[in-house]
CSV table of C-alpha atoms in Angstrom, one decimal:
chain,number,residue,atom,x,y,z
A,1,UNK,CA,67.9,-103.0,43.5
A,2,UNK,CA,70.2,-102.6,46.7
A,3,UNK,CA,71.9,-99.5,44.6
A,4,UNK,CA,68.2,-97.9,43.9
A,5,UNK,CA,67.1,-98.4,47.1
A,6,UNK,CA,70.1,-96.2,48.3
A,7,UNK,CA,69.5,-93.5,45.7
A,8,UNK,CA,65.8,-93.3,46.2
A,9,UNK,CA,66.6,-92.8,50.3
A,10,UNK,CA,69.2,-90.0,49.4
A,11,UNK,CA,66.6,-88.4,47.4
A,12,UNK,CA,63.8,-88.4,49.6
A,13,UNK,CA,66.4,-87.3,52.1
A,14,UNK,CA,67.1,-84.5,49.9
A,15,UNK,CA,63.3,-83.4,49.4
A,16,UNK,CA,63.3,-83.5,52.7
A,17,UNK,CA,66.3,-81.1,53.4
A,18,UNK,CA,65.0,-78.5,50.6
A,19,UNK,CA,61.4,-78.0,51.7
A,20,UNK,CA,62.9,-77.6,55.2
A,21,UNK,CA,66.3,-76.0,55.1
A,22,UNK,CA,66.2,-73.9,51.8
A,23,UNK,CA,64.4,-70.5,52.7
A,24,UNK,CA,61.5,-72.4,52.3
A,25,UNK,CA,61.8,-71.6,48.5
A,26,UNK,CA,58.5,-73.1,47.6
A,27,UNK,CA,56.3,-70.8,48.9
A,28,UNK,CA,54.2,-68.2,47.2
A,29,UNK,CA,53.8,-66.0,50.0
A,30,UNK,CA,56.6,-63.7,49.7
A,31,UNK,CA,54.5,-60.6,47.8
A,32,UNK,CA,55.5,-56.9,47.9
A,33,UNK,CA,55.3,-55.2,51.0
A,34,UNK,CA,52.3,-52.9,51.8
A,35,UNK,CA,53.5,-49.1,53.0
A,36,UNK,CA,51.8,-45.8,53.7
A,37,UNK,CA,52.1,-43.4,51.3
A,38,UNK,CA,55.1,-40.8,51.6
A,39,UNK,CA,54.4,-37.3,52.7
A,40,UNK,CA,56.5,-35.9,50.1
A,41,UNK,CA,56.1,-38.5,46.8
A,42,UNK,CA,59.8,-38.8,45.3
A,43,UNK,CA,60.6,-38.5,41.7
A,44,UNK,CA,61.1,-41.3,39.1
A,45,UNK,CA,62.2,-42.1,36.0
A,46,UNK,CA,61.2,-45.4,34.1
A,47,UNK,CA,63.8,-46.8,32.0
A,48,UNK,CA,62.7,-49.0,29.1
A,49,UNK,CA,65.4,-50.6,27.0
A,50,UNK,CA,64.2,-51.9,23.8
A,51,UNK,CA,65.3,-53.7,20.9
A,52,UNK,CA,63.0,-54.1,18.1
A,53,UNK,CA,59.9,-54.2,20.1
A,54,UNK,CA,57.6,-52.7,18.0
A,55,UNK,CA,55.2,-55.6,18.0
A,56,UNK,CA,54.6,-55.3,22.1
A,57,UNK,CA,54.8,-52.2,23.2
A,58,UNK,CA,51.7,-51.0,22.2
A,59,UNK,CA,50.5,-53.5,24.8
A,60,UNK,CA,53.0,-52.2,27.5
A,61,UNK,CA,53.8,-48.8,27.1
A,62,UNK,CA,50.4,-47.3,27.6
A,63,UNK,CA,50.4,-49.0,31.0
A,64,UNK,CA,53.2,-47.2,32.0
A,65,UNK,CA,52.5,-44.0,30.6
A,66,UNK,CA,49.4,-44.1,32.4
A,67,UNK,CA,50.6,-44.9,35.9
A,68,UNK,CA,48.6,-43.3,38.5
A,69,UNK,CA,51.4,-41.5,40.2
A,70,UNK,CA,51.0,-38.6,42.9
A,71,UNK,CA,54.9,-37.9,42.2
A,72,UNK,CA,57.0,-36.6,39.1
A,73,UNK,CA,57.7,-39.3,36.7
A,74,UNK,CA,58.9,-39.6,33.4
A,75,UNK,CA,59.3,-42.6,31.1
A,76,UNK,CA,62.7,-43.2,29.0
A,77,UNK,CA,63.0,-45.5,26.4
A,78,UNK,CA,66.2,-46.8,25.4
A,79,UNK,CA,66.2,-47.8,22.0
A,80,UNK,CA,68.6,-50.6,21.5
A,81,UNK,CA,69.3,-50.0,17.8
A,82,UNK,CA,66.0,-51.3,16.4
A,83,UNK,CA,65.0,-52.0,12.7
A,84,UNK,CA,61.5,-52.4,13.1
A,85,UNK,CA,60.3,-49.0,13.6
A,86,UNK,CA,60.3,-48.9,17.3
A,87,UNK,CA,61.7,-45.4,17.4
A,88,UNK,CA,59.2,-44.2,14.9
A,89,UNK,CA,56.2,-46.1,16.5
A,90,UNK,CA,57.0,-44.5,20.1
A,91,UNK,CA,57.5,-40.9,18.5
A,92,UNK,CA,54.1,-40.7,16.7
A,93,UNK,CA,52.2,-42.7,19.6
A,94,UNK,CA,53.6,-41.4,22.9
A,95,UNK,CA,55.1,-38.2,22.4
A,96,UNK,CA,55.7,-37.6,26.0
A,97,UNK,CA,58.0,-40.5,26.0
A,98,UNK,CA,61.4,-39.8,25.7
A,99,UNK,CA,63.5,-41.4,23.4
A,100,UNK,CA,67.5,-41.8,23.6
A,101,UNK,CA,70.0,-43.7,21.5
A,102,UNK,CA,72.7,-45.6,23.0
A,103,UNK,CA,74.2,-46.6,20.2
A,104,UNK,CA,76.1,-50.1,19.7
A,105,UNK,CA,77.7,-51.4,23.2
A,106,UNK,CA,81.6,-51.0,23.2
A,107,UNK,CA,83.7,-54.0,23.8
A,108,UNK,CA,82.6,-55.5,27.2
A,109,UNK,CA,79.4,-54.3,27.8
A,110,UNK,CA,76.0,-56.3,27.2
A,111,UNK,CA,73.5,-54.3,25.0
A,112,UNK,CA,70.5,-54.0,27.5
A,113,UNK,CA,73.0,-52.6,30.3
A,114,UNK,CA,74.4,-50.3,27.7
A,115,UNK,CA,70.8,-49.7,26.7
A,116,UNK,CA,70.2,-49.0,30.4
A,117,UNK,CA,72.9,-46.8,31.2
A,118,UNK,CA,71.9,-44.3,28.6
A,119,UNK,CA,68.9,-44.2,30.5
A,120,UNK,CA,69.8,-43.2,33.9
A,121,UNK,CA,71.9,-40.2,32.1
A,122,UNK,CA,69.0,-38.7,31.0
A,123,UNK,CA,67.3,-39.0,34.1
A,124,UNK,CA,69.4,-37.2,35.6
A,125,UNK,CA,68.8,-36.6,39.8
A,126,UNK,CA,66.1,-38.6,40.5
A,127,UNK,CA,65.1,-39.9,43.8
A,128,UNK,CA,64.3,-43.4,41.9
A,129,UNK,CA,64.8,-45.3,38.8
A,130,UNK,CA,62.3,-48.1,37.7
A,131,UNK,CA,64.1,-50.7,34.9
A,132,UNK,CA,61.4,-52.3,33.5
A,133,UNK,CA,61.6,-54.5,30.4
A,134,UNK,CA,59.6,-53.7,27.4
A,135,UNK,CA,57.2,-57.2,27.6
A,136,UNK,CA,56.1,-56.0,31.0
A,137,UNK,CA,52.3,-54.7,31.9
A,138,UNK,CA,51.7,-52.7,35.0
A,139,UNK,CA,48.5,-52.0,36.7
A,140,UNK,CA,47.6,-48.6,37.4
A,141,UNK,CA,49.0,-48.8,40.5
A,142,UNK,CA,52.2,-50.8,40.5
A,143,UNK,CA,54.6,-47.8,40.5
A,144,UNK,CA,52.9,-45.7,43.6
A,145,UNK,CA,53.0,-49.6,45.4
A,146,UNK,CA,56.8,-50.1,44.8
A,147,UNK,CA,57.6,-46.8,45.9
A,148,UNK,CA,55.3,-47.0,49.3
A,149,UNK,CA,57.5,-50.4,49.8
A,150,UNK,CA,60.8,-48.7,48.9
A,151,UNK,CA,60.5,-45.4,51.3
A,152,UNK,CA,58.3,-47.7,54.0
A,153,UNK,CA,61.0,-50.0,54.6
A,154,UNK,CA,64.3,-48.2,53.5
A,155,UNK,CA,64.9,-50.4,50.5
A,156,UNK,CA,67.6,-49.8,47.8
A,157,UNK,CA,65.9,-51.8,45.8
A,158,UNK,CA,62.4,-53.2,45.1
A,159,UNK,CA,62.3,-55.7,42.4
A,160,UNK,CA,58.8,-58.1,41.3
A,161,UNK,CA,59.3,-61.0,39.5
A,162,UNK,CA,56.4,-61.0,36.6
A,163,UNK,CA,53.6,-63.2,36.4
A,164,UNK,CA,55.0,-64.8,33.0
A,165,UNK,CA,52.1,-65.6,30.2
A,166,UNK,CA,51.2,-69.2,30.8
A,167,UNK,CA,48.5,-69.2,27.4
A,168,UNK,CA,50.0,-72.0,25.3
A,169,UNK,CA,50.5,-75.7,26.3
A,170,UNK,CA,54.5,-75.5,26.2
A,171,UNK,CA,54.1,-72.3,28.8
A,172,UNK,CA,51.7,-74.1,31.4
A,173,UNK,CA,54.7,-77.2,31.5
A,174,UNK,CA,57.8,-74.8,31.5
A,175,UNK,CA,56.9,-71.3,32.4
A,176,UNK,CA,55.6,-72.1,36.5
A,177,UNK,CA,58.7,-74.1,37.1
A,178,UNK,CA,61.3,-71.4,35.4
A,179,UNK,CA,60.3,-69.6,38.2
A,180,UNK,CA,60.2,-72.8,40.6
A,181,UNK,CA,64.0,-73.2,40.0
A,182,UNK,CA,65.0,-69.2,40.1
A,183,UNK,CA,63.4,-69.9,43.5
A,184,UNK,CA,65.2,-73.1,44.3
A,185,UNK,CA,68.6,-71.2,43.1
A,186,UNK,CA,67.9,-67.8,44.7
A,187,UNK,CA,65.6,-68.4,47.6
A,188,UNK,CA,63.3,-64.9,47.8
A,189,UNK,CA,63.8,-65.3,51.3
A,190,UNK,CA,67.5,-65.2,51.8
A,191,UNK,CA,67.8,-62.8,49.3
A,192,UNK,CA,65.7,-60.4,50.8
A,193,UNK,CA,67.7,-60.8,54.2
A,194,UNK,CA,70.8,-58.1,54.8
A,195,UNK,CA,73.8,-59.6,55.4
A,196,UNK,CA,73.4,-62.8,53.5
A,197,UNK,CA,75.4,-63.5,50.1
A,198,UNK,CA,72.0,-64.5,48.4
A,199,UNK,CA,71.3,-61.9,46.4
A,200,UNK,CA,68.7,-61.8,43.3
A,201,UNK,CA,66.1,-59.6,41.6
A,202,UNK,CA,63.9,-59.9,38.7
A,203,UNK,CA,65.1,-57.7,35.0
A,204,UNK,CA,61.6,-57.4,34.6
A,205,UNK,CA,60.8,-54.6,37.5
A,206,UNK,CA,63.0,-53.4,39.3
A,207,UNK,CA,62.4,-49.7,41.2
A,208,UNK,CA,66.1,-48.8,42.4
A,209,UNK,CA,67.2,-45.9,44.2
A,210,UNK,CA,69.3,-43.5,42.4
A,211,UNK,CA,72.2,-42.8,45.5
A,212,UNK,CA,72.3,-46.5,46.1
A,213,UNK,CA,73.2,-47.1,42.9
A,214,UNK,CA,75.9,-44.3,42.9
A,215,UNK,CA,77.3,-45.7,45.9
A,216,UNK,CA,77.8,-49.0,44.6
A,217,UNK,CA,79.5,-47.8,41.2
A,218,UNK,CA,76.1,-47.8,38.9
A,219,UNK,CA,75.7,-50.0,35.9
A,220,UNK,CA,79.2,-49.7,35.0
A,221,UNK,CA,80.3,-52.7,38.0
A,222,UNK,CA,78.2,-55.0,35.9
A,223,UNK,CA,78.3,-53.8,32.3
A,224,UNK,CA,79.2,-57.6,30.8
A,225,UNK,CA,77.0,-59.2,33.1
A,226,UNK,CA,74.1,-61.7,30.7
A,227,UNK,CA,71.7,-62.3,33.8
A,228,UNK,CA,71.9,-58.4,34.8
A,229,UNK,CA,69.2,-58.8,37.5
A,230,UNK,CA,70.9,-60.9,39.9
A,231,UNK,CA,73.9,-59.1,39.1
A,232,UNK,CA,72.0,-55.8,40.0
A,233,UNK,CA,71.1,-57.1,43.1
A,234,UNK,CA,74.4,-58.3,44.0
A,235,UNK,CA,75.9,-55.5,43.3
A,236,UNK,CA,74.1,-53.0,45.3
A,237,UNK,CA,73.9,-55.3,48.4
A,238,UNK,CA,77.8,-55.7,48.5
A,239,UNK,CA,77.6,-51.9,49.1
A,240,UNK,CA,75.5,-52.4,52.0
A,241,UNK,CA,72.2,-52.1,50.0
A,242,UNK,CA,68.7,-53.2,51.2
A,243,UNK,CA,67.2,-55.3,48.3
A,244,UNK,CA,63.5,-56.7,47.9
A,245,UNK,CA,62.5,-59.3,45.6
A,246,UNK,CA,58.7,-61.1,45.6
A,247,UNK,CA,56.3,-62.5,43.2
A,248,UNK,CA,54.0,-59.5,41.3
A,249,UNK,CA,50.7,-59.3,41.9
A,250,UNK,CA,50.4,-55.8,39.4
A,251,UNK,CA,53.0,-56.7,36.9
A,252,UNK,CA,52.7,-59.5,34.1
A,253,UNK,CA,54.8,-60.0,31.2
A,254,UNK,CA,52.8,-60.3,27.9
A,255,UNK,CA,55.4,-61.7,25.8
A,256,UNK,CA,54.5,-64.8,24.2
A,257,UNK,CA,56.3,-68.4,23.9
A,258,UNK,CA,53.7,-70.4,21.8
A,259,UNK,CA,56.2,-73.0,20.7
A,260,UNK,CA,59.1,-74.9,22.8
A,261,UNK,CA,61.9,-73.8,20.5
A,262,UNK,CA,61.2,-70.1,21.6
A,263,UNK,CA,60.8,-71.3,25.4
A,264,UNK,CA,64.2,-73.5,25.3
A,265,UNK,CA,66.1,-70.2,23.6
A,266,UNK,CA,65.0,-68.2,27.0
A,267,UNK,CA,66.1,-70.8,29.1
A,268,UNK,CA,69.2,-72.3,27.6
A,269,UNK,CA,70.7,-68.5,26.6
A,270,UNK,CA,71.5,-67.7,30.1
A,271,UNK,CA,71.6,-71.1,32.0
A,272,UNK,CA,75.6,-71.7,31.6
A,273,UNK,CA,76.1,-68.3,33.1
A,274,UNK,CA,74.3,-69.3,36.2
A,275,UNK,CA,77.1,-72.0,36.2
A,276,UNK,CA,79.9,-69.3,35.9
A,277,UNK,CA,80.6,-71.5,32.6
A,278,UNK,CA,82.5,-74.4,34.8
A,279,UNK,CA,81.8,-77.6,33.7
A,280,UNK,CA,83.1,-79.0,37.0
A,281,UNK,CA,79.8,-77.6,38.0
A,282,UNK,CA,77.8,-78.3,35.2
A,283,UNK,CA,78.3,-82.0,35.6
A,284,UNK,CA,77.9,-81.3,39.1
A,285,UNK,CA,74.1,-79.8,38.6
A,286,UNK,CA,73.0,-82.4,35.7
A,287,UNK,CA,74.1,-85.3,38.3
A,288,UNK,CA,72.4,-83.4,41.1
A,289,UNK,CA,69.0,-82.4,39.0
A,290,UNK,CA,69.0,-86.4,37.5
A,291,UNK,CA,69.4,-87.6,41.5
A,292,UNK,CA,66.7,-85.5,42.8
A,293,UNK,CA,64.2,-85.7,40.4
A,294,UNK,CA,64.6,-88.3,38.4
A,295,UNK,CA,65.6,-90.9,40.9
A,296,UNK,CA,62.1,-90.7,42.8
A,297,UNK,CA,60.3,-91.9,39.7
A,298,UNK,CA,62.0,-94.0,38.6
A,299,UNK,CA,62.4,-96.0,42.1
A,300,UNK,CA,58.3,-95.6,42.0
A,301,UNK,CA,58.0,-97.0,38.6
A,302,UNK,CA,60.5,-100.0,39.0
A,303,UNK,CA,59.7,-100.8,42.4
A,304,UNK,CA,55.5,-100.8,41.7
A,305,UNK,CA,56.4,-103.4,38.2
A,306,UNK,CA,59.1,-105.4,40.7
A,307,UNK,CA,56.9,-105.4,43.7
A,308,UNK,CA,60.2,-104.4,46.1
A,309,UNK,CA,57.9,-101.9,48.7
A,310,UNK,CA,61.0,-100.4,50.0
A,311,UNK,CA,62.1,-98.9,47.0
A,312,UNK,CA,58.6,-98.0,45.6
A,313,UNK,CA,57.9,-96.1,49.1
A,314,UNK,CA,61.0,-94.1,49.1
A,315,UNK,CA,60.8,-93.3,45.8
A,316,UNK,CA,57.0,-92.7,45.8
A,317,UNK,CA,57.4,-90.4,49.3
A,318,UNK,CA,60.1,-88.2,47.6
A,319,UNK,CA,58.3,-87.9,44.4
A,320,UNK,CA,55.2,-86.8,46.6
A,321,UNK,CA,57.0,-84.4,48.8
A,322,UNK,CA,58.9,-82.8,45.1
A,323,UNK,CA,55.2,-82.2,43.9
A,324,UNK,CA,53.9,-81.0,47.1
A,325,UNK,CA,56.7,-78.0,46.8
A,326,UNK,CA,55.7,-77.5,43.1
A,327,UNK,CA,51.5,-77.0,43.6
A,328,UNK,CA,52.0,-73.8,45.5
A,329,UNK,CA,53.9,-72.0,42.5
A,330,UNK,CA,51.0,-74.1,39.8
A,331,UNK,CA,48.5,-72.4,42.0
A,332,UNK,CA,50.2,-68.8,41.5
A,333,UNK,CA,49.8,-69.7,37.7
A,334,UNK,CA,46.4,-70.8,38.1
A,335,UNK,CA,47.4,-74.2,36.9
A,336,UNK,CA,45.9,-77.4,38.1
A,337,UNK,CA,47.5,-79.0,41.1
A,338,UNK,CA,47.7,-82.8,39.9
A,339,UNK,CA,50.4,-81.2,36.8
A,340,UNK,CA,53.1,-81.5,39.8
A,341,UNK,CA,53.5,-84.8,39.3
A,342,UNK,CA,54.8,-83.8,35.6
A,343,UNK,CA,58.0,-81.8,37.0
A,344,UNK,CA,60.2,-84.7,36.7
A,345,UNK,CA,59.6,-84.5,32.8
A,346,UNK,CA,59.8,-80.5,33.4
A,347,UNK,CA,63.1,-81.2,35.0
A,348,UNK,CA,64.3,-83.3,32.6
A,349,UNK,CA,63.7,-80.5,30.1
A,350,UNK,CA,65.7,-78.2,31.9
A,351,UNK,CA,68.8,-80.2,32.4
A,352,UNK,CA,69.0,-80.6,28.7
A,353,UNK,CA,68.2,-77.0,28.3
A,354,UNK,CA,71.4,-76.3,30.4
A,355,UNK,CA,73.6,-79.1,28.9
A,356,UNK,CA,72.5,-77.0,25.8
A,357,UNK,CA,73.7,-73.7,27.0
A,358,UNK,CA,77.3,-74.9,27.7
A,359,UNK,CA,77.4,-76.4,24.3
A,360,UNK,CA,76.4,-73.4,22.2
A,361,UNK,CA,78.9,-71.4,24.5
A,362,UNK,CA,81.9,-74.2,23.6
A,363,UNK,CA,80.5,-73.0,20.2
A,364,UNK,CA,80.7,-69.3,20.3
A,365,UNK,CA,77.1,-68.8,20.1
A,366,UNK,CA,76.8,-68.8,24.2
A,367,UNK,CA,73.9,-66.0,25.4
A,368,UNK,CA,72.6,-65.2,21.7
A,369,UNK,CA,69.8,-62.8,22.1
A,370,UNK,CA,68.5,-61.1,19.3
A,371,UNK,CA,71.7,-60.9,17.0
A,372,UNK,CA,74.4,-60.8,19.2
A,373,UNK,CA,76.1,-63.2,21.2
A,374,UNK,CA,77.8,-63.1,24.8
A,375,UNK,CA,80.3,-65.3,25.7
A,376,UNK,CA,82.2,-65.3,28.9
A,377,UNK,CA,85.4,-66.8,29.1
């Protein structure tokens, strides 16, 4: 008990440290910044790489083909050698949409940055380019509000992280803390602050400006990169880039994850690569996750059935002060509060998720996403 007792305090000593010390990570407040509107409206180009998503556009494209813009904007989409008919589906519904075919990535290169970079060459000299993924809604407004932001406050990039769908019972448990531990990992806080290494953005949205990206090399600097966004982000702020990234209040993704199979393939495809594929780190990170949330329950559980109050009151304070950093983000979801006490199971998810992830990348099968596979060494 004299062991538990120890790791329960470190815990709650941990909590502690994290709701204080870590950019404050937790909180929902950090929401795209309001501007007034330019007095000369720049022009854009939306990029929209796609890969047999024939299924959802029709519930995304319209959105964006319909933005309320004062400026010139055009919408691209890149169609990442589909089978299903996307090409044909976009031609005969939204003509003014146009079309280009990247062809397969060469060696090196992931398919959606490929997809991507075909893209910005047919935009040509635009003021601003807005990479948006093909399950993403946007209001009406959502374009004219990241570009008020962008010119407002001299940012290279503007990037929202999506409210995800959160409509099945596996969603409401994993979906709120994905973005709970992309938080915890990249606080929005540091991120957003010049001169700090944190850097992050969301795939989902992201309105960057076209010289900044030219400055910093364009997509080419990142063209193997499997989580692109924070590579993005990293890669225009070690030019000297201004970056942005806040939770969307006019952007939702509408892609569904009914079941937990298709939920664990989101997570586990890219989780290794967070780890830059070390297992040094990866046993680092499950020892870490298992420590700080799994410790506090436990100590609760054992020291309530053992009677020992020290241990149940530093386990039960740390378990507390986990879910008090977790209701904020269940409230963003519109999820009930008292489903914080759950995230040590959520937790427990993800660590197997990751453990996951570096096994099917010791397999060869690391970062499969529809029909291909990337691998890092």
């Amino acid at each position: 008990m004299a062991i538990l007792l120890v790791l329960a305090g470190v815990a709650l000593l941990a909590w502690v440290w994290l709701a204080l010390a870590r950019g404050m990570f937790w909180r929902t407040d950090v929401r795209l910044p309001d501007g007034a509107a330019p007095q000369h409206w720049p022009s854009v180009a939306v990029v929209v790489p796609a890969r047999d998503e024939a299924a959802i556009l029709p519930g995304t494209l319209p959105t964006l083909a319909g933005q309320e813009y004062p400026g010139p904007v055009r919408v691209i989409l890149a169609d990442d050698n589909s089978t299903d008919g996307t090409r044909a589906l976009v031609t005969e519904r939204w003509p003014t949409v146009t079309i280009v075919d990247p062809g397969e990535p060469p060696t090196g290169w992931a398919g959606k940055l490929w997809a991507l970079r075909a893209g910005v060459a047919e935009a040509g000299p635009v003021d601003y380019l807005l990479f948006t993924d093909a399950d993403i809604a946007h209001r009406p407004d959502s374009l004219a509000a990241l570009v008020r932001a962008a010119e407002r406050h001299d940012l290279d990039l503007v990037s929202q992280m999506a409210r995800l769908r959160v409509a099945s019972a596996w969603e409401r448990v994993v979906v709120p803390a994905f973005v709970y531990f992309f938080a915890l990992l990249y606080p929005f806080r540091w991120s957003n602050r010049p001169g700090t290494r944190t850097a992050a953005a969301a795939g989902g949205c992201g309105l960057v400006r076209r010289a900044a990206l030219e400055r910093a090399g364009g997509l080419d600097g990142i063209r193997g990169a499997v989580i692109d966004d924070v590579a993005l982000a990293r890669l225009l702020k070690r030019a000297g880039g201004r970056t942005f990234l806040g939770l969307a209040d006019r952007v939702d993704s509408i892609r569904p994850y009914p079941h937990l199979d298709t939920l664990w393939r989101m997570v586990s495809r890219s989780a290794y690569s967070q780890l830059r594929y070390n297992p040094v780190v990866l046993a680092g990170t499950v020892l870490g996750l298992a420590l700080v949330f799994l410790v506090p329950p436990v100590s609760t559980v054992v020291g309530a059935l053992t009677g020992d109050v020290p241990v149940l009151a530093a386990g039960a304070a740390g378990w507390l002060l986990m879910a008090a950093t977790y209701a904020p983000m269940l409230r963003y979801y519109r999820q009930p509060w008292p489903a914080a006490l759950a995230l040590p199971f959520t937790a427990t998810l993800y660590l197997a998720m990751t453990v996951d992830s570096a096994v099917q990348h010791y397999r060869g099968r690391g970062g499969a996403w529809k029909g291909r596979t990337y691998s890092a060494g």
